[in-house]
Coordinates of C-alpha atoms and ligand atoms in Angstrom, one line a residue:
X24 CA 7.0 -59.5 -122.0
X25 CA 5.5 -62.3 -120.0
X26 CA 9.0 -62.7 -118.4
X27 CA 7.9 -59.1 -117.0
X28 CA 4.7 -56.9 -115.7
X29 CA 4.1 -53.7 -118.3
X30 CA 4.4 -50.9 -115.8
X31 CA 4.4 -48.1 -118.3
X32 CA 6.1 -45.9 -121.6
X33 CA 9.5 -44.6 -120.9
X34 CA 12.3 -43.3 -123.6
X35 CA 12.2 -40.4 -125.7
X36 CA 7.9 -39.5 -125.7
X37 CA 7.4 -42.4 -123.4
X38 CA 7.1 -45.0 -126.3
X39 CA 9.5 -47.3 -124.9
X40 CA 8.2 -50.4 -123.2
X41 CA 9.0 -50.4 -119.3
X42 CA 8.8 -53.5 -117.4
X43 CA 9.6 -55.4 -113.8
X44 CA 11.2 -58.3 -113.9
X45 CA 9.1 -61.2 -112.5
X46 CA 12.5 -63.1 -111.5
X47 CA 13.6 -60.1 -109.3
X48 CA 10.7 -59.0 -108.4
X49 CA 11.5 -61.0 -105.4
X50 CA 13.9 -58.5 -104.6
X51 CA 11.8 -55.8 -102.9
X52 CA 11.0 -52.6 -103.9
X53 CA 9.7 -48.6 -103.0
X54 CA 6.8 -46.9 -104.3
X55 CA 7.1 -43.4 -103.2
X56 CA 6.2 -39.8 -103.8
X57 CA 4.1 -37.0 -102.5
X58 CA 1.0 -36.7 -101.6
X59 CA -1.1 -36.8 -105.1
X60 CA 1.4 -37.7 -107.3
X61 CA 0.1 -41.3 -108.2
X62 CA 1.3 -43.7 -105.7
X63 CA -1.8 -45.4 -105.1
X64 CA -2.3 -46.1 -108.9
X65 CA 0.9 -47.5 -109.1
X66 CA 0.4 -50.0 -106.4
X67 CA -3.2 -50.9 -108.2
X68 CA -1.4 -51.8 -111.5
X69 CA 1.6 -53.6 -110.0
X70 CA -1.3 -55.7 -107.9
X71 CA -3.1 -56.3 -111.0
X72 CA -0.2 -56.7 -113.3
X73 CA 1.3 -59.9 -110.0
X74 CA -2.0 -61.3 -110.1
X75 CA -2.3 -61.6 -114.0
X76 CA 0.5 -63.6 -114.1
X77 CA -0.4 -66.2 -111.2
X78 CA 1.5 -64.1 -108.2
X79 CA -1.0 -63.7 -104.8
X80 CA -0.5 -60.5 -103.6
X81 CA -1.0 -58.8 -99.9
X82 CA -2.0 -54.7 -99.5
X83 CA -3.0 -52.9 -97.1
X84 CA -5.6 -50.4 -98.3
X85 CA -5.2 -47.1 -96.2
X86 CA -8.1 -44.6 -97.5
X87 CA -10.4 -47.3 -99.0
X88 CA -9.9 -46.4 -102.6
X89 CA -7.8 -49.6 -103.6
X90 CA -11.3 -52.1 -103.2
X91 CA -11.7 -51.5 -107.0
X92 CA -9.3 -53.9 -107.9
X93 CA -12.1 -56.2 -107.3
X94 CA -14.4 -54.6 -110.3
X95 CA -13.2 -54.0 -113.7
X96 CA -13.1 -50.5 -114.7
X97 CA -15.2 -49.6 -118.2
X98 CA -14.3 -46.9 -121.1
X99 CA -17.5 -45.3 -119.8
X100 CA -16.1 -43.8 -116.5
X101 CA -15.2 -40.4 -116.9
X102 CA -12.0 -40.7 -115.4
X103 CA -11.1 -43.1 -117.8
X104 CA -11.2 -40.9 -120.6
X105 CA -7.5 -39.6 -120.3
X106 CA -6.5 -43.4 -119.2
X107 CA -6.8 -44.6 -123.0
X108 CA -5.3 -41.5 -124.2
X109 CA -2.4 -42.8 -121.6
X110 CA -2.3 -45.8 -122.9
X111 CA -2.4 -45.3 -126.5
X112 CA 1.0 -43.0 -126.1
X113 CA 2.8 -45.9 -124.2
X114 CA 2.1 -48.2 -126.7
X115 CA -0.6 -50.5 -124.4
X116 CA -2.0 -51.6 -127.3
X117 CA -3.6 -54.6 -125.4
X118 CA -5.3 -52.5 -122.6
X119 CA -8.5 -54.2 -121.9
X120 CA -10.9 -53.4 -118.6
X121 CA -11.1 -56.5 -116.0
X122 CA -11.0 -57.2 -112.5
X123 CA -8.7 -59.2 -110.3
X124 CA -9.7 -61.8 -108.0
X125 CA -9.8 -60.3 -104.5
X126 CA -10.5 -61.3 -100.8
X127 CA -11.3 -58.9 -98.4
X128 CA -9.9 -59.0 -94.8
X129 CA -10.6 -56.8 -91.9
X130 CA -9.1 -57.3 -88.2
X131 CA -12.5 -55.2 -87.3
X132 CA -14.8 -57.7 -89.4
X133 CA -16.4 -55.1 -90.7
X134 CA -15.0 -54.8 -94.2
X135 CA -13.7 -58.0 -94.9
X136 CA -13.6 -61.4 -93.0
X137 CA -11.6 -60.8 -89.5
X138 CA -7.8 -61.4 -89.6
X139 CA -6.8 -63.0 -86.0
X140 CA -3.5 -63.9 -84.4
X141 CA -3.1 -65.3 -80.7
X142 CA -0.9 -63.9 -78.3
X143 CA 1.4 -66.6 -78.2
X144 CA 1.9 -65.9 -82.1
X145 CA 2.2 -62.6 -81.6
X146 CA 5.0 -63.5 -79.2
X147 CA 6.6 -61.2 -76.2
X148 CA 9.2 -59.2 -78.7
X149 CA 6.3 -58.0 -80.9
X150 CA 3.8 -57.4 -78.0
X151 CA 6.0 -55.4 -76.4
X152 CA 7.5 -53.4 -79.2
X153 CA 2.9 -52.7 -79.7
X154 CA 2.7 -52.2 -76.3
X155 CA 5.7 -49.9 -76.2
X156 CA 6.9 -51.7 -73.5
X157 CA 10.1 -50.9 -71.3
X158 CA 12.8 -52.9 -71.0
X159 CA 11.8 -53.9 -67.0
X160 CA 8.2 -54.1 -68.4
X161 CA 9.0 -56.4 -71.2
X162 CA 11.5 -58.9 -68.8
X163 CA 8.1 -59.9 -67.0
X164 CA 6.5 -60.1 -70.4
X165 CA 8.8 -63.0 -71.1
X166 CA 8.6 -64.5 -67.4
X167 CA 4.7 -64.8 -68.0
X168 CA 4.7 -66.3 -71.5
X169 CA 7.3 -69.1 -70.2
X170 CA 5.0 -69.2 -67.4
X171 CA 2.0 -70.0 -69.6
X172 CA 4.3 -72.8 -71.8
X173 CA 5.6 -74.7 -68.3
X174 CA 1.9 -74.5 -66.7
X175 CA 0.2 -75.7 -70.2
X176 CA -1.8 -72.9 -70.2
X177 CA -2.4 -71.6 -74.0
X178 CA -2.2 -67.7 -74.6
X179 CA -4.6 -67.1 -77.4
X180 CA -6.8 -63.6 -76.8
X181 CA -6.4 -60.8 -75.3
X182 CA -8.4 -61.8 -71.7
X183 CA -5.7 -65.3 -71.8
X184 CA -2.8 -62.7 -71.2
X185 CA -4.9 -60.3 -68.6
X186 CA -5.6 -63.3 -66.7
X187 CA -2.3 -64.5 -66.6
X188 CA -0.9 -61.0 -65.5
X189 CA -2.9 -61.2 -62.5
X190 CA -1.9 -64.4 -61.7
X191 CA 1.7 -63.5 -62.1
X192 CA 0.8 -60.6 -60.1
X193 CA -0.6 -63.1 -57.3
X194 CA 2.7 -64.7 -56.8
X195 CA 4.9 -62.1 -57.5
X196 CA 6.9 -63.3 -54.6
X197 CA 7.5 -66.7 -55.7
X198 CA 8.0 -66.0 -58.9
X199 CA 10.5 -63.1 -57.7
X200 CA 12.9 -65.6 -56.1
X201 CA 12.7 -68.0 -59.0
X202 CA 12.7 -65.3 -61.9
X203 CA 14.1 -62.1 -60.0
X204 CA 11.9 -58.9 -59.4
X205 CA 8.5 -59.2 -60.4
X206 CA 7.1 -55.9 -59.4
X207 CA 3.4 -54.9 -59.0
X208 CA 3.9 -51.9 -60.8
X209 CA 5.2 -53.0 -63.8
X210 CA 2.6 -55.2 -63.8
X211 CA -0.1 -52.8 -63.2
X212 CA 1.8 -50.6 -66.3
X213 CA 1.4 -53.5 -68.7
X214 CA -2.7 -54.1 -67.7
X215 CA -2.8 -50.8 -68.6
X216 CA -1.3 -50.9 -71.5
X217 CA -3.5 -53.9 -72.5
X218 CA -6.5 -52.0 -71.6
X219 CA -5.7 -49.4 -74.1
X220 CA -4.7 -52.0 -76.8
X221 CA -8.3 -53.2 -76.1
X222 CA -9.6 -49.8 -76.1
X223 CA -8.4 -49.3 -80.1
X224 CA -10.4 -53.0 -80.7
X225 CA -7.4 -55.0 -80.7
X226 CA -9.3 -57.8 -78.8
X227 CA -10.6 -58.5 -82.1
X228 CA -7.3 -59.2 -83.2
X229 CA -6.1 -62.1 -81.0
X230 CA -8.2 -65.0 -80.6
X231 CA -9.3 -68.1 -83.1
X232 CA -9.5 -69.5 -85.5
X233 CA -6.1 -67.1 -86.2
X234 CA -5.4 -67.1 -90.3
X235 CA -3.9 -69.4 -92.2
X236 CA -0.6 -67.8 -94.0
X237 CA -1.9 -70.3 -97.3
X238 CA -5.1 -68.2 -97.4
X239 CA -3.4 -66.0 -98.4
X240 CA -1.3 -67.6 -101.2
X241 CA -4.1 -68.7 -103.7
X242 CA -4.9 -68.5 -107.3
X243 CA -8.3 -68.5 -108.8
X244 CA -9.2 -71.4 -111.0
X245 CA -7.8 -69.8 -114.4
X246 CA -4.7 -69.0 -112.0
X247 CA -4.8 -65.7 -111.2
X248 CA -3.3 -64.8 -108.0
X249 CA -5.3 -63.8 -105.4
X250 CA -5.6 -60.1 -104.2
X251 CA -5.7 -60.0 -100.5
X252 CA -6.6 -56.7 -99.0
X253 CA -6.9 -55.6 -95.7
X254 CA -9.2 -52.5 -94.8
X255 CA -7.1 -50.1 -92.9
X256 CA -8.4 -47.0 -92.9
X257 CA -10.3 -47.5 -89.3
X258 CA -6.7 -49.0 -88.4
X259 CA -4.6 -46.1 -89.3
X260 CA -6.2 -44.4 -85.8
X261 CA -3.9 -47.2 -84.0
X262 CA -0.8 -46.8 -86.2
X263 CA 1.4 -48.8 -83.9
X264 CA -1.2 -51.9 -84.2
X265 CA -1.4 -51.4 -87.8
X266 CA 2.6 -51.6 -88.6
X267 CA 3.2 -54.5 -85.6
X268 CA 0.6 -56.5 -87.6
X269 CA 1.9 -55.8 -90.7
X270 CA 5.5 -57.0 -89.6
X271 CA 3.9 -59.7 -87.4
X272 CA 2.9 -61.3 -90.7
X273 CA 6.1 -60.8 -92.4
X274 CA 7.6 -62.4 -89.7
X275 CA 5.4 -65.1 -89.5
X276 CA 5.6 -65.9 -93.6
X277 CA 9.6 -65.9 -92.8
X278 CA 8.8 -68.2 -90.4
X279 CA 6.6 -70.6 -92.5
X280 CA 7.7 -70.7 -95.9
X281 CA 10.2 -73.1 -97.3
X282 CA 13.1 -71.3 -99.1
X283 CA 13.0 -71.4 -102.8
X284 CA 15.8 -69.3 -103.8
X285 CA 15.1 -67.4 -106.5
X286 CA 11.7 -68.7 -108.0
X287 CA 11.3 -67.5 -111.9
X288 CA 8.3 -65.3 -110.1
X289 CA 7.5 -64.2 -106.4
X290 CA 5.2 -67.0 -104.3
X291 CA 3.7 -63.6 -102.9
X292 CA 4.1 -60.1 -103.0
X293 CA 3.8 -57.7 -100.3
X294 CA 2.9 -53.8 -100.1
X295 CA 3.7 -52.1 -96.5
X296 CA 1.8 -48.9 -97.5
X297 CA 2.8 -46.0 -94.6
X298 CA 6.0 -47.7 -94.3
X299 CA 7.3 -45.1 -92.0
X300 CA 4.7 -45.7 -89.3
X301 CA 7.0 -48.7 -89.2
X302 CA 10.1 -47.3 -88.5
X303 CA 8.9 -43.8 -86.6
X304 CA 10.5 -44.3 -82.9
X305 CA 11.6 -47.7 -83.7
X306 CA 14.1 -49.1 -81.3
X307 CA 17.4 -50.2 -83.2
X308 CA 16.8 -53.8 -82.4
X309 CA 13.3 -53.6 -84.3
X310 CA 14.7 -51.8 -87.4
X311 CA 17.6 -54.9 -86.9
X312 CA 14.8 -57.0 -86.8
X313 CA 12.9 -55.6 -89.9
X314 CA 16.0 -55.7 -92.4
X315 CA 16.8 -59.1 -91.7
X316 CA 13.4 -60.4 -92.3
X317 CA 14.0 -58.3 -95.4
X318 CA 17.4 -60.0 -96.6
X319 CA 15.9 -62.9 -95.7
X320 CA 12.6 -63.6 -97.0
X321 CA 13.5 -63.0 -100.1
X322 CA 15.1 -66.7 -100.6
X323 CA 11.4 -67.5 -99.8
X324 CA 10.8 -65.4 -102.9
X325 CA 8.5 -63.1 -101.1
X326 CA 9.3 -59.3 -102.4
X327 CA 8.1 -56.9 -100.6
X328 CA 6.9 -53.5 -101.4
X329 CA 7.7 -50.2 -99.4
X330 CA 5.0 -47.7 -99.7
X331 CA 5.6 -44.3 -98.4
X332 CA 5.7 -40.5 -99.1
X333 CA 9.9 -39.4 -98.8
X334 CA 12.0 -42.5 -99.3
X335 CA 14.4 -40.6 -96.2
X336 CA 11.3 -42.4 -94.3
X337 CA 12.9 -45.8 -94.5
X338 CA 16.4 -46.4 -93.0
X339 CA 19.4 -46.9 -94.8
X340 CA 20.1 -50.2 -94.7
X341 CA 16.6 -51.3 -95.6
X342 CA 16.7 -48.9 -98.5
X343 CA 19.5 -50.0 -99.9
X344 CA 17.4 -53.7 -100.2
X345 CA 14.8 -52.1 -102.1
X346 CA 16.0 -53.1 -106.0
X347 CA 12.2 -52.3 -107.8
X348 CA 11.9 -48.2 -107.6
X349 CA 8.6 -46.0 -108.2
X350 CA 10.0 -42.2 -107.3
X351 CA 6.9 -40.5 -107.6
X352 CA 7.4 -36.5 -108.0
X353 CA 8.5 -35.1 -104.3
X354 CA 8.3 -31.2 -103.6
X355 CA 11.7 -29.6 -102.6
X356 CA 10.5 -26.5 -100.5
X357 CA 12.8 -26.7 -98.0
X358 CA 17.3 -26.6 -97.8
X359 CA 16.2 -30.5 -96.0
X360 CA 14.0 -31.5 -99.0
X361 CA 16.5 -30.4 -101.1
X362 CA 18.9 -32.2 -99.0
X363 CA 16.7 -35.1 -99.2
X364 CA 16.0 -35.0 -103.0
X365 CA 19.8 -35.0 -103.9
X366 CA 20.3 -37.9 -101.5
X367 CA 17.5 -40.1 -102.7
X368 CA 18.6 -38.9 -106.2
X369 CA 21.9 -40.3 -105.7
X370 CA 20.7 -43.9 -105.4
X371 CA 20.3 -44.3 -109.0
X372 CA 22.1 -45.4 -112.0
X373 CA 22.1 -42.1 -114.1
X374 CA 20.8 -42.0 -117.8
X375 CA 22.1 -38.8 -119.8
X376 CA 19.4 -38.2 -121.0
X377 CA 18.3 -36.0 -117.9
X378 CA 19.0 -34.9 -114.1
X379 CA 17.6 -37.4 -111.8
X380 CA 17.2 -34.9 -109.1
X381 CA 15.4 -32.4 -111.4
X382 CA 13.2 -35.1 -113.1
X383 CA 12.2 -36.6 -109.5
X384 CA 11.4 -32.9 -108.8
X385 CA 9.5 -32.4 -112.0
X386 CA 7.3 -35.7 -113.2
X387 CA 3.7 -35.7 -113.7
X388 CA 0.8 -37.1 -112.1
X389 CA 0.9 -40.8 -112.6
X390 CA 4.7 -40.3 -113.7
X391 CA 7.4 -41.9 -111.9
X392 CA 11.0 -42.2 -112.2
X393 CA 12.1 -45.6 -112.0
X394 CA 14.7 -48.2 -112.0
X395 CA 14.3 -52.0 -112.1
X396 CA 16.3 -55.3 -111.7
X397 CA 17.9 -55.8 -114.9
X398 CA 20.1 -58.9 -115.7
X399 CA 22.2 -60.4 -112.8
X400 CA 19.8 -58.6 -110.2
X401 CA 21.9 -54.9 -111.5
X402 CA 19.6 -52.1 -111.1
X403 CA 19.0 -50.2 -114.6
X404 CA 19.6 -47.1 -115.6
X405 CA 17.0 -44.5 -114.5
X406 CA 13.6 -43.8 -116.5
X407 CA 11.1 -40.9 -116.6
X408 CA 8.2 -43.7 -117.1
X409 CA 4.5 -42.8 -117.6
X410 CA 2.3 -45.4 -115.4
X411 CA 0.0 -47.6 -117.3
X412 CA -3.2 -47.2 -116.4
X413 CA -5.1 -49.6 -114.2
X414 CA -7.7 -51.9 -115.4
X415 CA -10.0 -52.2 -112.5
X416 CA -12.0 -49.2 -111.2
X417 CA -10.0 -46.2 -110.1
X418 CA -11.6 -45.8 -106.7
X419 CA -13.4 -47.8 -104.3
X420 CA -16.4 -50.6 -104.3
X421 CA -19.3 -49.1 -103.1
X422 CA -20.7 -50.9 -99.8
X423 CA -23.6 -52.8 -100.8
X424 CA -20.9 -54.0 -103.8
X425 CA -18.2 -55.1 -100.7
X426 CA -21.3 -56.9 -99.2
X427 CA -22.4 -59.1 -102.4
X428 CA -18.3 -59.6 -102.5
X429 CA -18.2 -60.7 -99.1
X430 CA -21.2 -62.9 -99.2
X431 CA -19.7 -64.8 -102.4
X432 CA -16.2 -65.3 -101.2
X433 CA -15.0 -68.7 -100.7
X434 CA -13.8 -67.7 -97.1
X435 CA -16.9 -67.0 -96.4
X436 CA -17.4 -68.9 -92.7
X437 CA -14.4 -69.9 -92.3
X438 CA -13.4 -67.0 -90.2
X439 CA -16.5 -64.8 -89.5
X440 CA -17.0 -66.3 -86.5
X441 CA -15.1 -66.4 -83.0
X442 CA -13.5 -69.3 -81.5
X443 CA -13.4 -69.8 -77.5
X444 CA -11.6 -73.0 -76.5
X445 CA -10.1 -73.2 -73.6
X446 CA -7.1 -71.6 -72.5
X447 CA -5.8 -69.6 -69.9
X448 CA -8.3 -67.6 -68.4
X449 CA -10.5 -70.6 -68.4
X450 CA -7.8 -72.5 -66.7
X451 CA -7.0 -70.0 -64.2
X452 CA -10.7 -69.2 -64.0
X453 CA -11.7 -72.4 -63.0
X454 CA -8.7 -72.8 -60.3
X455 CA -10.2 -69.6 -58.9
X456 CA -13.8 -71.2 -59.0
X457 CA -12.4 -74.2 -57.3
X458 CA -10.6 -71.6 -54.5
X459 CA -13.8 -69.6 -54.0
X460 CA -15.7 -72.6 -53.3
X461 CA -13.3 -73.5 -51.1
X462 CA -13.4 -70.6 -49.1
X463 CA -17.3 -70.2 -48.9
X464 CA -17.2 -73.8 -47.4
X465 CA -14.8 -72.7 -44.6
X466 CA -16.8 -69.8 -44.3
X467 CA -20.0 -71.5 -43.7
X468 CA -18.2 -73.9 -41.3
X469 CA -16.8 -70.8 -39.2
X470 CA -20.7 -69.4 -39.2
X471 CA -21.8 -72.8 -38.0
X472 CA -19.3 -72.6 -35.3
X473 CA -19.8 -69.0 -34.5
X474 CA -22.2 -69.4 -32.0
X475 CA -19.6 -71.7 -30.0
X476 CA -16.9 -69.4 -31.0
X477 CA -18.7 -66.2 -29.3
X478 CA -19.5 -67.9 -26.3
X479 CA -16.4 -68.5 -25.8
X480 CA -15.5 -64.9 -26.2
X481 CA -17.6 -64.1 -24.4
X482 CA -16.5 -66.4 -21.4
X483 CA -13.2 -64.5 -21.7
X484 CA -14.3 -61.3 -21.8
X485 CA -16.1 -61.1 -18.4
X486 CA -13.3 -63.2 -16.9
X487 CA -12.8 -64.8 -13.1
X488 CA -16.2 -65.3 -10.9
X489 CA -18.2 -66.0 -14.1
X490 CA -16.7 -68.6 -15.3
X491 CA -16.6 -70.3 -12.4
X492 CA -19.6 -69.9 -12.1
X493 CA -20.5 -71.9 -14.5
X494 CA -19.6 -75.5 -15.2
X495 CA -15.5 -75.9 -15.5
X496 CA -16.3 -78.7 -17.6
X497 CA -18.4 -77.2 -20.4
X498 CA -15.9 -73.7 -20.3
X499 CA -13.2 -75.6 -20.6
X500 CA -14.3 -77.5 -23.8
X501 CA -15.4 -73.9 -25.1
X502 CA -12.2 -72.8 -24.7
X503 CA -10.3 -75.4 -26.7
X504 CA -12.4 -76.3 -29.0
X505 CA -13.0 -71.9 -29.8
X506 CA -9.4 -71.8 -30.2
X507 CA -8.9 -74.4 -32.3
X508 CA -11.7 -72.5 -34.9
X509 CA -10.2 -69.6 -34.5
X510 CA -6.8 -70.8 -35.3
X511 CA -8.6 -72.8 -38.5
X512 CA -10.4 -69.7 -40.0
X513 CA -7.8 -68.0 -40.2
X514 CA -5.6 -69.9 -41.9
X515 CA -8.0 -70.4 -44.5
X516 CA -8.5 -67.1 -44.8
X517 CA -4.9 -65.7 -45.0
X518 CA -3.8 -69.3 -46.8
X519 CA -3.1 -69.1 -50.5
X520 CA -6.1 -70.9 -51.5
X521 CA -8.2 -67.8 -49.5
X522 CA -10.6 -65.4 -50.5
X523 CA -8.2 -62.2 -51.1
X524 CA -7.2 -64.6 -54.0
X525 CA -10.2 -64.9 -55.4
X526 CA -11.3 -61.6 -55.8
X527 CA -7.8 -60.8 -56.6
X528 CA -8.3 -63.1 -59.7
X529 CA -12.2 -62.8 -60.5
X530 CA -11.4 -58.6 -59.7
X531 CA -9.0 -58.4 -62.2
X532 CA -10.5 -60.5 -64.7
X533 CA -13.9 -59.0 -65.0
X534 CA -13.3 -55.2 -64.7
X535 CA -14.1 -53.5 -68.2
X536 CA -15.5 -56.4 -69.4
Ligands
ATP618 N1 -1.0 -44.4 -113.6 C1 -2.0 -43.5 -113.7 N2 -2.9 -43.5 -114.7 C2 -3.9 -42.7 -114.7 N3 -4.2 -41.8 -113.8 C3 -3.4 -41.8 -112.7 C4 -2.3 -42.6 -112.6 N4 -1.7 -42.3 -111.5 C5 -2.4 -41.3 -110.9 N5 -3.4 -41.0 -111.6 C6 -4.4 -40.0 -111.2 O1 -3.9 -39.2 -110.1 C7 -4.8 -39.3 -109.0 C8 -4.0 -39.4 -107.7 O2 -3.2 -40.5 -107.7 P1 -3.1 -41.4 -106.4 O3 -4.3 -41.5 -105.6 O4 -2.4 -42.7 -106.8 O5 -2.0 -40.5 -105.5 P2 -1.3 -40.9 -104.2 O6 0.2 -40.6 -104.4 O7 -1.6 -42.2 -103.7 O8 -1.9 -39.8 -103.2 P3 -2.0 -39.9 -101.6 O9 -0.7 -39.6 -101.0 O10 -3.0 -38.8 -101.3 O11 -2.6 -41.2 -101.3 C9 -5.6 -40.6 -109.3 O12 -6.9 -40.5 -108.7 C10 -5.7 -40.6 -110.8 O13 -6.8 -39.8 -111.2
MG619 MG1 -2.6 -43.0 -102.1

């Protein structure tokens, strides 16, 4: 079996070996169910079973209860009494207790070193699908990242694109006749939306140093893969950020990795637990977007995993991609579930043995039917399997236990702490400096002169005798000279480089922080 992972007993009593084919495994896959019925576990022992034979995996770990992959469970536990009862009636004769290797990752820093991106990364089509953007809204997205590329001005945190939107916001005009309309208000709609982004912590998220895509691909030194998992139960309260950064990292390991074909086992494995937050009120192009990254990464023999309660959660075409299936038991109360059930039921290769719609309905606890990847890539016939159970601890690493991890991991420092180099709201910062300074010398020049200047006023104000009265020569010097000033404060105050500018800039820039 070292060709495949042991996933559990199926057959007649369960006693018949069940297992996933590392060489499709590449070839994505579902775990889903209702709520209860054992999806979790699953996704522990397929993490454990990828990283036993050298596969780095990715998860997302929504309640907190998957961080005991990183301890190794023990007969003592209570809750493992039943487990060896389990295993013993599907033949895992070799069940031991051990933990995987496991680094924790956090985009609050909290839980785990701090996962970062930068805007630029990120890119506009992303940002706007977070920022839920519309289509006007997302044109001057795009104006103001090819802004930032043609004015060398690097976009890496969240305060790099504020800055830039207020510049943008600035020249509007100009940029209107080079770019077509640039309005204020869509402007002021996308600050907003920034501000509310920032409001749910995502200025955590964009900055440096931004992760390294092969920090996530290693093996320990006796080769086990590595068990990435990020903390997202604090995330799941921005669902949006949570799925855009999910499939911002899919994207990006598209991007990056070579293609491989189809490797004898996956280079990494990915699980996109509350899958549907992904594709709830998704535009079409997204869901496009999201099952061609699917077809596609494969070749780079990344599989990716599909967590999610009804399988009617994921569209169509991306289901159909899905060859590795854990159907979890799902509840038919309704004439949709039942709709629902006979659909997803239908997607499998029968085995007369039973009713795949009346087993889905029925299994157990920690029972699943499933089909893999058999020969060729053809999906085998359907199995009521028991789940092994899981090696590590069933439930999560207690705090002070995350800590010691933490403390011990060898990307320890490398991340922890924030990076500031310069980039755009430096840049446009310092032009601004360079204007206000500008404009408080002309001021002080006009106060200087002021005394000349009011004189002169004055002269014209109580016109005829008094003047003059006094000496033609020195009025008349008054008068050109005062107008002259007059002319020359102006201009510097209504001129681009002026001090509505400034504050425009420095305004913007500095509110809520
Ligand atoms: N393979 C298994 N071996 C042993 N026990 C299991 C197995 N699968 C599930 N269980 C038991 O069932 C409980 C619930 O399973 P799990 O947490 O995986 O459900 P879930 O589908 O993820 O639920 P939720 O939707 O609430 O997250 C586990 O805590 C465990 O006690
Ligand atoms: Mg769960």
């Amino acid at each position: 079996m070292s060709d495949s992972l042991f996933i559990g007993g199926g057959g007649v009593d369960y006693a018949e070996k069940q297992g996933l084919t590392l060489k499709y495994a590449n070839r994505h896959g579902l775990i889903a169910g209702a709520t209860g019925t054992g999806k979790t576990v699953t996704l522990q022992i397929l993490a454990e079973g990828f990283s036993n034979a050298g596969v780095p995996v990715f998860l997302s770990d929504v309640k907190g209860d998957l961080s005991g992959l990183a301890k190794s469970g023990t007969a003592e536990h209570k809750l493992h009494g039943p487990f060896t009862e389990r295993a013993e009636k599907i033949g895992f004769t070799d069940y031991t207790y051990h933990a995987c290797p496991v680094t924790f990752w956090d985009m609050f820093g909290q839980q785990g070193h701090p996962v970062r991106t930068t805007v630029s990364e990120m890119g506009p089509l992303l940002l706007a699908q977070l920022l839920e953007l519309t289509e006007a809204q997302e044109g001057i997205l795009n104006i103001a990242f090819r802004l930032a590329d043609e004015e060398g001005m690097p976009l890496l945190d969240l305060k790099d694109l504020q800055a830039l939107l207020v510049w943008v916001g600035e020249n509007a005009k100009d940029l209107s006749l080079r770019y077509g309309n640039v309005s204020s208000q869509s402007i002021g709609a996308i600050q907003r939306r920034l501000l509310v982004l920032e409001n749910q912590g995502a200025s955590q998220l964009f900055g440096e140093p931004a992760l390294e895509l092969s920090d996530l691909m290693r093996t320990d030194a006796s080769g086990k893969g590595m068990v990435n998992i990020l903390a997202a139960d604090q995330l799941m309260g921005a669902p949006k950020l949570y799925a855009t950064f999910l499939l911002w990292l899919l994207s990006e390991l598209f991007e990056e990795l070579p293609e491989v074909g189809d490797p004898d086992k996956p280079k990494l494995v990915f699980f996109f637990d509350e899958a549907h937050l992904l594709f709830e009120d998704a535009p079409k192009a997204l869901v496009d977007k999201v099952e061609q990254v699917a077809r596609l990464i494969r070749s780079k023999g990344v599989g990716v995993y599909f967590i999610t309660q009804n399988p009617a959660d994921v569209p169509e075409d991306i289901l159909g991609q899905l060859g590795n299936r854990f159907q979890h038991a799902l509840r038919a109360f309704t004439a949709k579930d039942r709709k629902e059930l006979r659909m997803a039921a239908e997607t499998y290769r029968e085995n007369p043995r039973f009713e795949t719609e009346e087993a889905i309905r029925e299994v157990g606890v920690g029972e699943a039917v499933t089909s893999m990847l058999q020969k060729k890539g053809v999906p085998g016939i359907v199995e009521r399997t028991l789940i092994r159970p899981p090696s590590s601890q069933l439930g999560p690493f207690t705090k002070t236990e995350r800590a010691a991890h933490l403390a011990a991991s060898d990307m320890a420092g490398k991340y922890d702490e924030p990076m500031d180099r310069k980039s755009a709201f430096e840049i446009l910062k310092a032009r601004a400096d360079t204007a206000a300074k500008e404009a408080a010398e002309a001021e002080e020049k006009a106060e200087e002169l002021e005394p000349v200047l009011r004189e002169f006023n004055a002269g014209r104000r109580y016109s005829g005798a008094r003047v003059t009265r006094s000496t033609s020569k020195s009025t008349r010097r008054g008068a050109s000279f005062g107008e002259a000033m007059t002319k020359m404060v102006v201009k510097e105050l209504t001129g681009t480089t002026g001090r509505r500018m400034v504050r425009g800039i420095l305004g913007g820039l500095f509110k809520g922080r």
